[in-house]
Amino acid sequence: MAVRGLMNISSLFLSSMNKSWFIKLTTEIVFRGASTRVFCLKLGRSNDALGKENNILVTNLASLGVDVRLVRKRQPGVLRKQITNEEGLKKFLQAKGANKEAVASIISRYPRAITRSYQSLRERWEIWRSILMTDVEILTIVKRSPESFFRSGNNENMQKNIAFFCSLGLMPSDLCKMLTRTPRVFSNRVELNKQMVDLLCEICLSLGGESQHDFVKQLISKNVFIFLRSRKQVKANVRLLQLSFNLDNEELLALLHGQGGDVLDLSNEYLKKTLANVKEKLLSHGCTKKEVDMFVLKHLRILYLSPQNLNDKIDFLLQANINIEQITKCPLVLEKSISTMSHRIEELEKLDYDFTVHGIGILALSQQRFEIKLERLHCM
C-alpha cells in the first residue's frame, strides 16, 4: 500500500507540472556540457545497452577535432557512454600545456580518456609527479603514449605498485620506462607483481646467486615486460634456455644477468619455435652446432625475429654474395628490414664497396650514420 501510494503521488506531481518547465529541465539535463554532466536521465534502455552511439558526444568530440573514425575503430564502446568528461579533460590537459591538436590526438588514440573524472585526473597527475620532475615530462609521455596515463582509473592500486617497485630499489628512470612501455604493470594487483618478484628471487637462489635483490633489480631494469607473463611461462623459458644450451647453474645465472633476461617475456612456444629455426637455418649453411650455440648465446635478441622473417633476411644477404660467416659476425644487420638492406647495398655497389674486405657492419648502421659514411666514401 505504501509503495502504491508513493507511485500515485509521483503521478500526480508529474501531471501537475507545467509542461514547458518539464521540457526545459529535460533539455538542460541532456544538452549540458560533458564536463558538468553529473547524472543522466534514462527513459527506457540507454544507448549503451542498445548499442547506439551518443550523438551529442560524437558532435562534442568532432568539435574538439577528434578523429571519430579512429575512435570507432579503437574503442567504439566509448561513443555509447551517456556520461563523459571530454570538456573537463580538454581543460585539464590545456592547463598542463597541451594545445588543441595534442588534446584531439590523445583522445583519438585513447578514447577511454574521456571517461576519467577531474578528481581522478588530478590524482593521477600527482602520482606521476612523484616519479617525474616536471609537468612537461609528464605531458611529453602522455602525448606519446596516452594509454600509459589513462589506462587504469585505480589510482590507489597504482600508488601501491609504485611504492612496491621503489622498495626494490628501482630508479625513477626505470619507473618512467615502465609507465611508458608497460602501463599494464601498474594495473596489475600488487600481489601479482610481488609473486613475479618472488619467482625471480627463487630462480636466483636455486642457481646459487648471492644477491637476489640485485638479480631482480637488474632483470626488471632490462625487461619490464616480464610482468606481463605468468610465473609458469617465465619458469619454462628459464628451463628451456638451460636445456637447449646444456648450461650449468653458474652459466645460466650469468646468461640471465646478461642477454638472457631480454627473452624471458616471450611466449614459451614462440621461443621454442624461433630457437629451433635459427639452429636449423645456420646448420643448413655449414655452421657447426658449437658455432650456432655460441652465436645465439651472444645474440639472444635474434630470437625475437619470426622464423619467416629471419630466413628471408639471411636468404637475401646470401643472394647478395654475403656469406654466412659475415652474417654471424655482424648479427645486428638482421635487425634492418630487407628494403633498407637492399637500398644500402645498391648505393654501396655504385661505389664498388667490397664487403669481403670491409665487412658488412656498414649495413647495420643507423640511417644518420650510414648517410655520413656514404658521403665520406663519395669523397674518397
JSON list of C-alpha atoms in Angstrom, two decimals, residues 322 326 330 348 353-363:
[
{"chain": "A", "resi": 322, "resn": "ILE", "atom": "CA", "xyz": [77.41, -12.03, -48.41]},
{"chain": "A", "resi": 326, "resn": "GLN", "atom": "CA", "xyz": [79.93, -12.49, -42.26]},
{"chain": "A", "resi": 330, "resn": "CYS", "atom": "CA", "xyz": [77.51, -8.99, -37.56]},
{"chain": "A", "resi": 348, "resn": "LEU", "atom": "CA", "xyz": [77.46, 0.80, -51.98]},
{"chain": "A", "resi": 353, "resn": "TYR", "atom": "CA", "xyz": [82.31, -1.27, -51.98]},
{"chain": "A", "resi": 354, "resn": "ASP", "atom": "CA", "xyz": [83.90, -4.64, -51.19]},
{"chain": "A", "resi": 355, "resn": "PHE", "atom": "CA", "xyz": [82.11, -6.44, -48.34]},
{"chain": "A", "resi": 356, "resn": "THR", "atom": "CA", "xyz": [84.76, -9.15, -48.23]},
{"chain": "A", "resi": 357, "resn": "VAL", "atom": "CA", "xyz": [87.38, -6.51, -47.40]},
{"chain": "A", "resi": 358, "resn": "HIS", "atom": "CA", "xyz": [85.42, -4.02, -45.29]},
{"chain": "A", "resi": 359, "resn": "GLY", "atom": "CA", "xyz": [82.79, -6.32, -43.76]},
{"chain": "A", "resi": 360, "resn": "ILE", "atom": "CA", "xyz": [79.05, -5.73, -43.59]},
{"chain": "A", "resi": 361, "resn": "GLY", "atom": "CA", "xyz": [78.94, -3.57, -40.46]},
{"chain": "A", "resi": 362, "resn": "ILE", "atom": "CA", "xyz": [78.04, -0.57, -42.60]},
{"chain": "A", "resi": 363, "resn": "LEU", "atom": "CA", "xyz": [74.67, -2.18, -43.36]}
]
